[in-house]
Short mmCIF file of C-alpha atoms in Angstrom, two decimals:
data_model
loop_
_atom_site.label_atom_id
_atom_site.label_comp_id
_atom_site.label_asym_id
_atom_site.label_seq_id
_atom_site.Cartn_x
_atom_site.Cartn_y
_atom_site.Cartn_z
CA UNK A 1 -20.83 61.42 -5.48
CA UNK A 2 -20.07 65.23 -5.34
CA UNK A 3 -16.65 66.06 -6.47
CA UNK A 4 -15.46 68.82 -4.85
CA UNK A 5 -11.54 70.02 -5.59
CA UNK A 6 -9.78 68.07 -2.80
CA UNK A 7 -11.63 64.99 -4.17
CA UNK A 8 -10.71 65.38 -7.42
CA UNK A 9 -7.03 66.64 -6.43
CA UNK A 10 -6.51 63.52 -5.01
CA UNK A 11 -7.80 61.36 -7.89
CA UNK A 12 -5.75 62.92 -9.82
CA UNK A 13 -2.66 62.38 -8.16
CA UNK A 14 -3.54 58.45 -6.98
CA UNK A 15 -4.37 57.99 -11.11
CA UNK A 16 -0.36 58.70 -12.09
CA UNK A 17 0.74 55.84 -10.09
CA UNK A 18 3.11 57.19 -8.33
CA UNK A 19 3.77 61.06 -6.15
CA UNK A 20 7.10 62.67 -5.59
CA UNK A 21 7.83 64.22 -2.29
CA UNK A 22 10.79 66.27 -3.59
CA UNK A 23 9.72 68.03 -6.12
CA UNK A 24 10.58 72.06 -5.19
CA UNK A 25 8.69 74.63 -5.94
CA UNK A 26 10.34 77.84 -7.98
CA UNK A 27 10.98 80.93 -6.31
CA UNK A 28 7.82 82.11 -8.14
CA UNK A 29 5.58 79.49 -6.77
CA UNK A 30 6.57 79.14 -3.51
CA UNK A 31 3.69 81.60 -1.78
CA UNK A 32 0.80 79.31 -2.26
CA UNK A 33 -3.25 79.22 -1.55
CA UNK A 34 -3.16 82.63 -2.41
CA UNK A 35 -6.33 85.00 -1.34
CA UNK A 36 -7.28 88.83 -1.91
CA UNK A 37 -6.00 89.46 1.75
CA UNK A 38 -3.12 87.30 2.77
CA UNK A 39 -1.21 85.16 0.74
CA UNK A 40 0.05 81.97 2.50
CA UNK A 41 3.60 80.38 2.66
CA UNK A 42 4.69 76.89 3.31
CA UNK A 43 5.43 77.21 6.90
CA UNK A 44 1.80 78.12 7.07
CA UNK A 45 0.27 75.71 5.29
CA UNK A 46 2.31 73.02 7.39
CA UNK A 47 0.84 74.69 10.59
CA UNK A 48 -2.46 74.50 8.93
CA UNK A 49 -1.89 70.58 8.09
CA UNK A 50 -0.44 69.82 12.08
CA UNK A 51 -3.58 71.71 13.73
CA UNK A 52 -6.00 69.71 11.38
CA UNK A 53 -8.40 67.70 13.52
CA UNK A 54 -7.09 64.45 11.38
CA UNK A 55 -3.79 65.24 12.32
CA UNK A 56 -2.35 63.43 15.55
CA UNK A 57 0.49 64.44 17.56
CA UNK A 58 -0.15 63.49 21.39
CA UNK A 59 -0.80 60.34 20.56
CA UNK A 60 -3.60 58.07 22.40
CA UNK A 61 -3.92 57.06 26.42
CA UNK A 62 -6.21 54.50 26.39
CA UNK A 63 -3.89 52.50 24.75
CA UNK A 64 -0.04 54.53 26.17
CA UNK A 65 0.29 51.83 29.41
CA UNK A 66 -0.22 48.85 27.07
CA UNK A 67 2.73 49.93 24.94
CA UNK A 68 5.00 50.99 27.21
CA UNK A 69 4.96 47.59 28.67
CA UNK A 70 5.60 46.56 24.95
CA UNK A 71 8.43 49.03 24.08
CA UNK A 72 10.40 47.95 27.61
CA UNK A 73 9.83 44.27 26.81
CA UNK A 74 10.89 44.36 23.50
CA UNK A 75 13.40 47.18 23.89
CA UNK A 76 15.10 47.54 27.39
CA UNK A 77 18.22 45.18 28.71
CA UNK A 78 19.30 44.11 31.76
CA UNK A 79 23.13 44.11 30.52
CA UNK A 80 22.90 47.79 29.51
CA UNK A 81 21.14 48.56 32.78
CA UNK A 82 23.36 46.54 34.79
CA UNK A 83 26.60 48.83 32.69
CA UNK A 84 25.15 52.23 33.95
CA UNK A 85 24.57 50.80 37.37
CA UNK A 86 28.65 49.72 37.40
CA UNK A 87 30.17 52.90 36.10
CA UNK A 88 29.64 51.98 32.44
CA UNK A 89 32.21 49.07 32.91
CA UNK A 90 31.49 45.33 32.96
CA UNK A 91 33.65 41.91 33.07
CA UNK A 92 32.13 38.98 31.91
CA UNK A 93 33.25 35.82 30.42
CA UNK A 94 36.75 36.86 29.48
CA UNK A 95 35.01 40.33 27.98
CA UNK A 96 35.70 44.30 29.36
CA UNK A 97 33.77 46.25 28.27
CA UNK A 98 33.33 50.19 28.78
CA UNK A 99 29.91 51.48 27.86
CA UNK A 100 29.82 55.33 26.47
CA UNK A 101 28.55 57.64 28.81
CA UNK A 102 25.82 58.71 26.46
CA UNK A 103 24.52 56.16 23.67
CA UNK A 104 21.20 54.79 22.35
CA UNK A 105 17.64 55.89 22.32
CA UNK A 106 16.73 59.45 22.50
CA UNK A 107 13.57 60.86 23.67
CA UNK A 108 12.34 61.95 20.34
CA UNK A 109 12.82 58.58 19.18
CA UNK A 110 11.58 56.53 21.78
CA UNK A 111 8.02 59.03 21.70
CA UNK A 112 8.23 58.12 17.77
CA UNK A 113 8.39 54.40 18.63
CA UNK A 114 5.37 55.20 21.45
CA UNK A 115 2.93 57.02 18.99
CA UNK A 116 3.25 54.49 16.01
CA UNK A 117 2.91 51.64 18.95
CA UNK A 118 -0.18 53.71 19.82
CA UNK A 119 -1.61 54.23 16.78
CA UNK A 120 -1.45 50.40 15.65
CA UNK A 121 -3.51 49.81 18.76
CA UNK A 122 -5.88 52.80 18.39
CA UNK A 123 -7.16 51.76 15.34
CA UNK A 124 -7.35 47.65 15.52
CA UNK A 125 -9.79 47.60 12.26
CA UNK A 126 -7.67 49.79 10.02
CA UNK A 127 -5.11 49.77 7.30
CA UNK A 128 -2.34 51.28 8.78
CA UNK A 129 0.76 52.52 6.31
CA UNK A 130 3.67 54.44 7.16
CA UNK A 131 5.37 56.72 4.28
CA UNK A 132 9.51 55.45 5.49
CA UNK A 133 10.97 53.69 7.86
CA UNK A 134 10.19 54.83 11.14
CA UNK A 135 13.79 55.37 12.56
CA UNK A 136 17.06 54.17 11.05
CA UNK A 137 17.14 50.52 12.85
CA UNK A 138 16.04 47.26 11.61
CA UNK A 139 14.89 45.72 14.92
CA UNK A 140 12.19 48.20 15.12
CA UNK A 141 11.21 48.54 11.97
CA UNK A 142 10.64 44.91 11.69
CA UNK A 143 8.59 44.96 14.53
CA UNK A 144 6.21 47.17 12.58
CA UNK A 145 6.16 45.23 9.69
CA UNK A 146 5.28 42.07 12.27
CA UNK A 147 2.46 44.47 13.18
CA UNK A 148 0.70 44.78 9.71
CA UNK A 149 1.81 48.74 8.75
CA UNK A 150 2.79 48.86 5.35
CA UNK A 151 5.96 50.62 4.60
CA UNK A 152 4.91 52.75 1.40
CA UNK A 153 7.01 51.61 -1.47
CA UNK A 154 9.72 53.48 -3.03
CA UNK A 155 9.14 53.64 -6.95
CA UNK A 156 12.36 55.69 -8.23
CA UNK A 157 13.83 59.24 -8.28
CA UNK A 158 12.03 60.41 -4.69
CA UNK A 159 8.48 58.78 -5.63
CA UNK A 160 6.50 56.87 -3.56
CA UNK A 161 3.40 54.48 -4.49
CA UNK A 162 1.14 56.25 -2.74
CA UNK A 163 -2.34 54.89 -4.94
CA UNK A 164 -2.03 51.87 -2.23
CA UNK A 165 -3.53 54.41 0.20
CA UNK A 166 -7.40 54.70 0.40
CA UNK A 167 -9.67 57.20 1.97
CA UNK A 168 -10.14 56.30 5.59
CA UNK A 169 -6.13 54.76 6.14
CA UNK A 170 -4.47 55.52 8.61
CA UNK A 171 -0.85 56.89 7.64
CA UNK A 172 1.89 57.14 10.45
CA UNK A 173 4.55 59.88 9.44
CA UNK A 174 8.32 58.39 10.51
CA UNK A 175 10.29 60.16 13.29
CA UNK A 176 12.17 62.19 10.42
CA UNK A 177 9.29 64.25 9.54
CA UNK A 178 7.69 64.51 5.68
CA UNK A 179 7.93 66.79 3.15
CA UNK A 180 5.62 69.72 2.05
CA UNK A 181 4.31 67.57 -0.72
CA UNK A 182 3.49 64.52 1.02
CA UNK A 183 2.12 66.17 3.68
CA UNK A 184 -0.51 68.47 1.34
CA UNK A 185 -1.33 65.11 -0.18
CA UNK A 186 -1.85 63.11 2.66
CA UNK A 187 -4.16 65.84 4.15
CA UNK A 188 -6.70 66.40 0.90
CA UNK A 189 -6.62 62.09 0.51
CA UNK A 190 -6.80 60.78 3.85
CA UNK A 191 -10.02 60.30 5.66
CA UNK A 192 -7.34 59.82 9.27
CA UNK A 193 -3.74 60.13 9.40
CA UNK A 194 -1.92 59.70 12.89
CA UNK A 195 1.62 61.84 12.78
CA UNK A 196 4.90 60.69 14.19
CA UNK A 197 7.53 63.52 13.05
CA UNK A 198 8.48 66.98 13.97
CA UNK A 199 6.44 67.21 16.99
CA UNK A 200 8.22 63.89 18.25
CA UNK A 201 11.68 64.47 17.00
CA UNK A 202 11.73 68.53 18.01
CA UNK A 203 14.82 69.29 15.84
CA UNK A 204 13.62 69.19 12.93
CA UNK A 205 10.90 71.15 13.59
CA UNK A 206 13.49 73.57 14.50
CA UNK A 207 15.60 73.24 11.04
CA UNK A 208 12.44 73.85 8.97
CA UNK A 209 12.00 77.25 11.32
CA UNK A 210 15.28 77.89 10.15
CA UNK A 211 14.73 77.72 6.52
CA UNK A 212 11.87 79.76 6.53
CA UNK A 213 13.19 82.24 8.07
CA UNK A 214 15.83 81.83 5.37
CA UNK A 215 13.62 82.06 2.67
CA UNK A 216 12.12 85.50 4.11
CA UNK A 217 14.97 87.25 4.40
CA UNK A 218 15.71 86.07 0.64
CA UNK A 219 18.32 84.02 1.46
CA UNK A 220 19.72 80.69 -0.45
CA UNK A 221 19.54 77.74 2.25
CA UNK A 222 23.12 75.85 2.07
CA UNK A 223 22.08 72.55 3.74
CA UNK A 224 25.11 70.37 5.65
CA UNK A 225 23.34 66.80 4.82
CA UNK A 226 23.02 63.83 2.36
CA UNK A 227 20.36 65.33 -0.22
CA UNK A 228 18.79 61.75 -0.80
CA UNK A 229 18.83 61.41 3.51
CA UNK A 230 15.21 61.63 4.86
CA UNK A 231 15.06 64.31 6.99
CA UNK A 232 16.73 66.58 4.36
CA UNK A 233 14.29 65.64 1.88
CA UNK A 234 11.71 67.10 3.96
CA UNK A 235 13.51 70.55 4.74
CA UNK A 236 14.45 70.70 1.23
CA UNK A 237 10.82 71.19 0.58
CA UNK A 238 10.08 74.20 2.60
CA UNK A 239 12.87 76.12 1.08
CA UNK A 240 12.91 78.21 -2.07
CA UNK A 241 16.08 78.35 -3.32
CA UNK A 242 18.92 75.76 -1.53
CA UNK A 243 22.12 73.49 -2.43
CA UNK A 244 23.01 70.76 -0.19
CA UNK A 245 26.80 69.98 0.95
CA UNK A 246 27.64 66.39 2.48
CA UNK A 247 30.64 67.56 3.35
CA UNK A 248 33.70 70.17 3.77
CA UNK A 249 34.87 68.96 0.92
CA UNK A 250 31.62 69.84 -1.28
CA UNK A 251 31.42 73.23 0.91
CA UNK A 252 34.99 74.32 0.03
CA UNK A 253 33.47 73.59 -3.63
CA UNK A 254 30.63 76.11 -3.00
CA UNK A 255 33.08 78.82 -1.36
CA UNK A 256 35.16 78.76 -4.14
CA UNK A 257 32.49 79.61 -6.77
CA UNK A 258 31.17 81.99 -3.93
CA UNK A 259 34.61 83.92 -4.10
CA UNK A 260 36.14 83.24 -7.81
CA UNK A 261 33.48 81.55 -9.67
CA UNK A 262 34.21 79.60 -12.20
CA UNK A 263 32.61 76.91 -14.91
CA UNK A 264 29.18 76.73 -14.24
CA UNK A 265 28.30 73.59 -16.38
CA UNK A 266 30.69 71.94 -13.99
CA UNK A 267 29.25 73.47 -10.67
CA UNK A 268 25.91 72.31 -11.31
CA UNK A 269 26.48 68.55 -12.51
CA UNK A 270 28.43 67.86 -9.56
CA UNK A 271 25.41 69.21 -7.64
CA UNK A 272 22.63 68.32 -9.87
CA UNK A 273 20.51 66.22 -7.58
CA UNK A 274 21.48 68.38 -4.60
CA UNK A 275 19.70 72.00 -5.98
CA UNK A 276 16.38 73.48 -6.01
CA UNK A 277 14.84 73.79 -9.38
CA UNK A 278 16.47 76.25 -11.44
CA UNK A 279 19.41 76.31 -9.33
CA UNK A 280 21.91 79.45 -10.83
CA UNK A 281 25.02 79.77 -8.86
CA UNK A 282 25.82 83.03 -10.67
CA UNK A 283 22.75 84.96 -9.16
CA UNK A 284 21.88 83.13 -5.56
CA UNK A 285 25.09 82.72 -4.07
CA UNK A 286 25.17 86.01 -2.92
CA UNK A 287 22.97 85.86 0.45
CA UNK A 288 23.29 82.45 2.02
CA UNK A 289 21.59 81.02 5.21
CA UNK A 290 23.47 77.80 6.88
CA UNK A 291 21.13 74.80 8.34
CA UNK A 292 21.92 70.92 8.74
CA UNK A 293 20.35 67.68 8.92
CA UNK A 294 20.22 67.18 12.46
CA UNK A 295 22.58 64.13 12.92
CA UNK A 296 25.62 65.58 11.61
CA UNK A 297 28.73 65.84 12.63
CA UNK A 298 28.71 69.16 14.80
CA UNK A 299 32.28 69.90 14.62
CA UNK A 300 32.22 69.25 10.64
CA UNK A 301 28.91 71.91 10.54
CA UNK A 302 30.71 74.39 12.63
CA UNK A 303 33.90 74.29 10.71
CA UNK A 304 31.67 74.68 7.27
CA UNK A 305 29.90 77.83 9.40
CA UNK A 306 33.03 79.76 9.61
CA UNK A 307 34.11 79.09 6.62
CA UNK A 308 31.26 80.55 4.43
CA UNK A 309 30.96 83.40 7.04
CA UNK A 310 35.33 84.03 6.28
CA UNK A 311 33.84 83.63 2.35
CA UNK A 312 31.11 86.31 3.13
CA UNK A 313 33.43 89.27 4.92
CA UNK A 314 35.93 88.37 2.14
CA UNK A 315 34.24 89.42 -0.58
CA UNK A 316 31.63 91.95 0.54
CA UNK A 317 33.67 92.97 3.53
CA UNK A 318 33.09 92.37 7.74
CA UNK A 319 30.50 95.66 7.50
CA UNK A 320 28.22 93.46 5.24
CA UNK A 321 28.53 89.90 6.91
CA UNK A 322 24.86 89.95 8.63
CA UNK A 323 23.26 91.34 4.77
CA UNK A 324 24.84 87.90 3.75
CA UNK A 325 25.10 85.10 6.04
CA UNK A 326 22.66 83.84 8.53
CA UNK A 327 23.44 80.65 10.68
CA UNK A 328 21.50 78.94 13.36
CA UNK A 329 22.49 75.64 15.14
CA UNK A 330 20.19 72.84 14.58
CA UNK A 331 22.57 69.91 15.45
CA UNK A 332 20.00 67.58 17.78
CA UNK A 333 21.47 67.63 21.45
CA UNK A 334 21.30 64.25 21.64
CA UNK A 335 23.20 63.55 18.57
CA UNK A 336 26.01 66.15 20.11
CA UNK A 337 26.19 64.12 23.22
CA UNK A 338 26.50 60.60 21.59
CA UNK A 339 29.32 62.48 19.66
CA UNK A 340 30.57 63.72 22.59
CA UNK A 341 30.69 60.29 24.58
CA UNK A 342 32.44 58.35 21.98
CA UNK A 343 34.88 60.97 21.76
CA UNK A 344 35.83 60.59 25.79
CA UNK A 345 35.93 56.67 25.06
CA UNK A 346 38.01 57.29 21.99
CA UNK A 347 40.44 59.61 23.75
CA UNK A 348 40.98 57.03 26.66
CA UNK A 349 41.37 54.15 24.14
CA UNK A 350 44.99 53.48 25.03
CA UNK A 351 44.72 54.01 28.81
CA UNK A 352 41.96 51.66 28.81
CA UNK A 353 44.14 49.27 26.63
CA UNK A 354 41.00 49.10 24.10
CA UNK A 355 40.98 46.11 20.69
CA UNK A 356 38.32 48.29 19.58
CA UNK A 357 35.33 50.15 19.76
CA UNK A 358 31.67 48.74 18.98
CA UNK A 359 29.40 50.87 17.09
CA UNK A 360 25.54 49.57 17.08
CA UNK A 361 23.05 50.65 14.73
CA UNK A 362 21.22 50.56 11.39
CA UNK A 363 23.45 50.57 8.54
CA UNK A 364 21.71 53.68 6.88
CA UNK A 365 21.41 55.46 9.69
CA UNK A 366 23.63 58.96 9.65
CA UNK A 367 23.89 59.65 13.15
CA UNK A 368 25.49 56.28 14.06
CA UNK A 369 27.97 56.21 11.11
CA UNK A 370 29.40 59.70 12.59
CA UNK A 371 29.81 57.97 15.77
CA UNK A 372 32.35 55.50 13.54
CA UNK A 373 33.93 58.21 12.39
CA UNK A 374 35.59 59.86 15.62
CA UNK A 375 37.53 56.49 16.87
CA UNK A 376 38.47 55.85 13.47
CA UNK A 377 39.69 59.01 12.19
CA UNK A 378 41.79 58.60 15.69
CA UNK A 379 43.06 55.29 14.66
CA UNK A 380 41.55 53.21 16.72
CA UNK A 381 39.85 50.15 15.33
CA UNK A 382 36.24 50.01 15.35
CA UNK A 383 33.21 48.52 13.57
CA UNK A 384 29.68 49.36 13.17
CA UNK A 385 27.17 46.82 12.88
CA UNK A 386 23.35 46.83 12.59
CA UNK A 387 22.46 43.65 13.94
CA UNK A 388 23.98 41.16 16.38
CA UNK A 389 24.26 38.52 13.98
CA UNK A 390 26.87 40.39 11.68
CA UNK A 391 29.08 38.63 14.47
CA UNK A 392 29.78 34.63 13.50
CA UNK A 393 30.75 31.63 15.23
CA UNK A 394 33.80 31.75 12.87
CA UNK A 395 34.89 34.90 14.46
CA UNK A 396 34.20 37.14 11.35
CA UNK A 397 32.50 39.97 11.73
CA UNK A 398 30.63 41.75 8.95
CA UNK A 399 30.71 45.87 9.20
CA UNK A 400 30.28 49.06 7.42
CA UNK A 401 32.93 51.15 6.87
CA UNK A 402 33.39 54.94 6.78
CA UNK A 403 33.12 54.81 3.04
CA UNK A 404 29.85 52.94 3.26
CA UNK A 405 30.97 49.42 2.07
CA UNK A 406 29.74 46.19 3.82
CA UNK A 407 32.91 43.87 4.64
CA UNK A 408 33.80 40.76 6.25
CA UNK A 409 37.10 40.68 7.92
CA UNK A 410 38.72 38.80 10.87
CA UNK A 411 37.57 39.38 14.67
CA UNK A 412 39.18 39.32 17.93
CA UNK A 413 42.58 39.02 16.95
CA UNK A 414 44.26 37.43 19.97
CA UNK A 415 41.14 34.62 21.63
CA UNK A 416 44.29 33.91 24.33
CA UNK A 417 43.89 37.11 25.96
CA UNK A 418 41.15 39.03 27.70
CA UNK A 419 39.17 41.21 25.19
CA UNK A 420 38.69 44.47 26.03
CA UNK A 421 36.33 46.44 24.34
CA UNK A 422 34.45 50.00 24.07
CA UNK A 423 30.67 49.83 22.72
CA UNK A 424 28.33 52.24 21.46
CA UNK A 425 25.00 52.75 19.63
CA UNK A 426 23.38 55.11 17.49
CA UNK A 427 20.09 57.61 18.81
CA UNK A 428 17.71 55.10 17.13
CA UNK A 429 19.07 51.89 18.43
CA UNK A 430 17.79 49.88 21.14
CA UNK A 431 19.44 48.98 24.13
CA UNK A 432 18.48 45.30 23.53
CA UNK A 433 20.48 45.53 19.93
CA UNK A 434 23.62 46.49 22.07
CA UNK A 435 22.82 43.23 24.89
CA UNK A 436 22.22 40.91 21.66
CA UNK A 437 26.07 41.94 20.20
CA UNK A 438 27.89 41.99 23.55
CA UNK A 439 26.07 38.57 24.41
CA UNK A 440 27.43 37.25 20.73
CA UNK A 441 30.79 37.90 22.18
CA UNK A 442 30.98 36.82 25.34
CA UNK A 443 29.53 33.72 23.71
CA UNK A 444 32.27 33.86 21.22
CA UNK A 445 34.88 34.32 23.69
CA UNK A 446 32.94 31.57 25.90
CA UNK A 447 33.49 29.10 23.63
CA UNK A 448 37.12 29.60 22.12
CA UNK A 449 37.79 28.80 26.44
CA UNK A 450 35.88 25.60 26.19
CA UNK A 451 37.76 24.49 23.01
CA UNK A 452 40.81 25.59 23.88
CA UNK A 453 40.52 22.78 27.42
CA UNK A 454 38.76 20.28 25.31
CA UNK A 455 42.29 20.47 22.91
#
């Protein structure tokens, strides 16, 4: 066998036992592949990896009618259908309910679904693996799993066991994208790879634009986003220098130091797993760039915006601002317009005389758990569930809260009365997740009538 330096790049890697996609490069190492004429940056090298003939992003035909039969048998819902169809407003077995006027799948997400459907059927003798979940919902990532792709395992601090995949595998990329690392990996060790990321889900595609653009006008990239979230992960890598904020709370934190300083030590423990290598506040605080993980909360990212940009013209003055600060909007429209919805359904809560609002979606997935945040920071009661069966026959209902725990608390508080209810779902849920929870109450509801004559 003739070794040449991909070959042996690769053994080398699969030997260790284990590759993690987060490492960041140092400022100094960031311009990479490096030749007499033209050195090469990240962004390139990821345009180099995407136009690779190995590298599929349209998916496959032969196979596209098959699956989306499959994807609307296993997906669609009569109930949901029949709510748009009825002004987003149903009655049924005691049960109102009033629909958001934007909720569920998104485009990106349902061509994600589409090209990972495709590729299972595109290559029937293959070993198929996929490096994270596909989208933040159980239902469809178990329906993967039922199809034979192997979900990469997770090993610990950001690696992944990647010495399960051999030359020839197939290796589906999830809807969230992948980072640099993976990505140069996947392309020297994989003999095929199909890709379901940033050509599918076009934010984030846009986001990593954003950093590099960052990155050449020598700016620090603040990211709005959960450092240990997927997507960010991936933009993370294509950035030089960056600090991630989860929140205004944490970005309040970084505008202080920005205008006063103070103890360093402190600065960086609090953010120690949310900073590029080499991280000094002292020296790249100076010219910052703002991006976000796509399924934010807009208004939260917008409110952080102006107030580095006050931070900015308040210490180097409104002449200065543009040598300084650099902001793009990257929120996904669809994730705005879920936000947007809920916020119409919260705002009529009392005139619809609302219990509460439904929120339906994976448990780890951030878009949905923003939609939980607008009724409740209004004060309207709401839960968010990830599967239908978090609501018993004992009328419990088990729910994650703002703060991320998993409870168990008592349901429809009055069975006596009509139930009237507003319901919801995340970008990456199905619209048969949101017929399987509304049919668990009207079966709830159902039956509390039957015993209630029987008595």
């Amino acid at each position: 066998m003739k070794f040449t330096a991909a070959t042996v790049s690769a053994i080398a890697l699969t030997s260790v036992g284990a590759f993690a996609p987060s490492t960041v490069y140092p400022r100094s190492e960031t311009t990479l592949f490096s030749t007499e004429e033209k050195a090469t940056t990240k962004k390139d090298d990821r345009l180099r990896f995407m136009k690779s003939k190995r590298f599929h992003r349209q998916g496959f035909k032969e196979v596209r009618a098959d699956v989306e039969n499959a994807i609307k048998d296993q997906f669609q819902s009569t109930l949901v259908d029949d709510l748009k169809t009825n002004n987003f407003v149903v009655e049924k077995d005691g049960v109102k309910v009033f629909l958001a006027k934007d909720f569920g799948f998104c485009w990106g997400v349902e061509r994600s679904i589409a090209l990972a459907y495709e590729a299972v059927q595109h290559y029937p003798g293959k070993k198929l693996h996929i490096t994270n979940e596909l989208i933040h919902n159980p239902e469809v990532n178990d329906r993967l799993t039922d199809l034979k792709v192997n979900l990469i395992e997770k090993v610990g601090d950001g690696k992944k066991k990647f010495e399960v995949v051999e030359d020839g595998d197939v290796v589906i990329l999830p809807a969230f994208g992948a980072s640099y690392e993976e990505m140069e990996f996947l392309d020297k060790k994989v003999g095929t790879w199909q890709h379901v990321g940033n050509g599918s889900v076009v934010p984030h595609s846009s986001v990593w634009n954003t950093v590099d653009r960052h990155q050449k006008k020598g700016l620090t990239s603040i990211i709005h986003g959960k450092y240990g979230h997927e997507e960010t992960i991936a933009t993370t890598s294509f950035c030089e220098d960056f600090i991630c904020v989860k929140d205004m709370k944490e970005a309040e934190m970084v505008a202080d130091y920005i205008a006063n300083g103070g103890d360093k030590d402190q600065f960086l423990k609090h953010f120690e797993k949310a900073v590029s290598k080499g991280f000094d506040p002292d020296k790249m605080l100076d010219k910052v760039g703002l991006a976000n993980q796509t399924t934010m909360y807009k208004k939260e990212t917008k409110a952080i915006g102006q107030l580095f940009q006050k931070t900015m013209m308040k210490k180097f003055g409104p002449s200065k601002i543009d040598e300084h600060y650099f902001e793009f909007d990257t929120i996904c429209d669809a994730t705005q317009e879920r936000q947007d919805a809920v916020t119409e359904l919260t705002a009529n809560a009392e005139e619809y005389g609302l219990d509460f609002i439904l929120v339906v979606g994976g448990w780890d997935s951030s878009n949905t758990a923003h939609l939980l945040e607008i009724p409740h920071n209004s004060g309207v009661r709401s839960f968010h569930i990830n599967r239908a069966e978090c609501i018993s026959a004992d009328n419990t209902i088990t729910h994650r809260t703002v703060d991320g725990d998993i409870v168990t608390e008592p349901f429809l508080l009055d069975m006596d009365k009509e139930v009237v209810m507003g319901v919801t779902s995340g970008a990456s849920t199905p619209d048969a997740a949101v017929q399987d929870a509304l049919s668990q109450i009207f079966l709830l509801r159902k039956m509390h009538g039957v015993e209630k004559v029987e008595a």
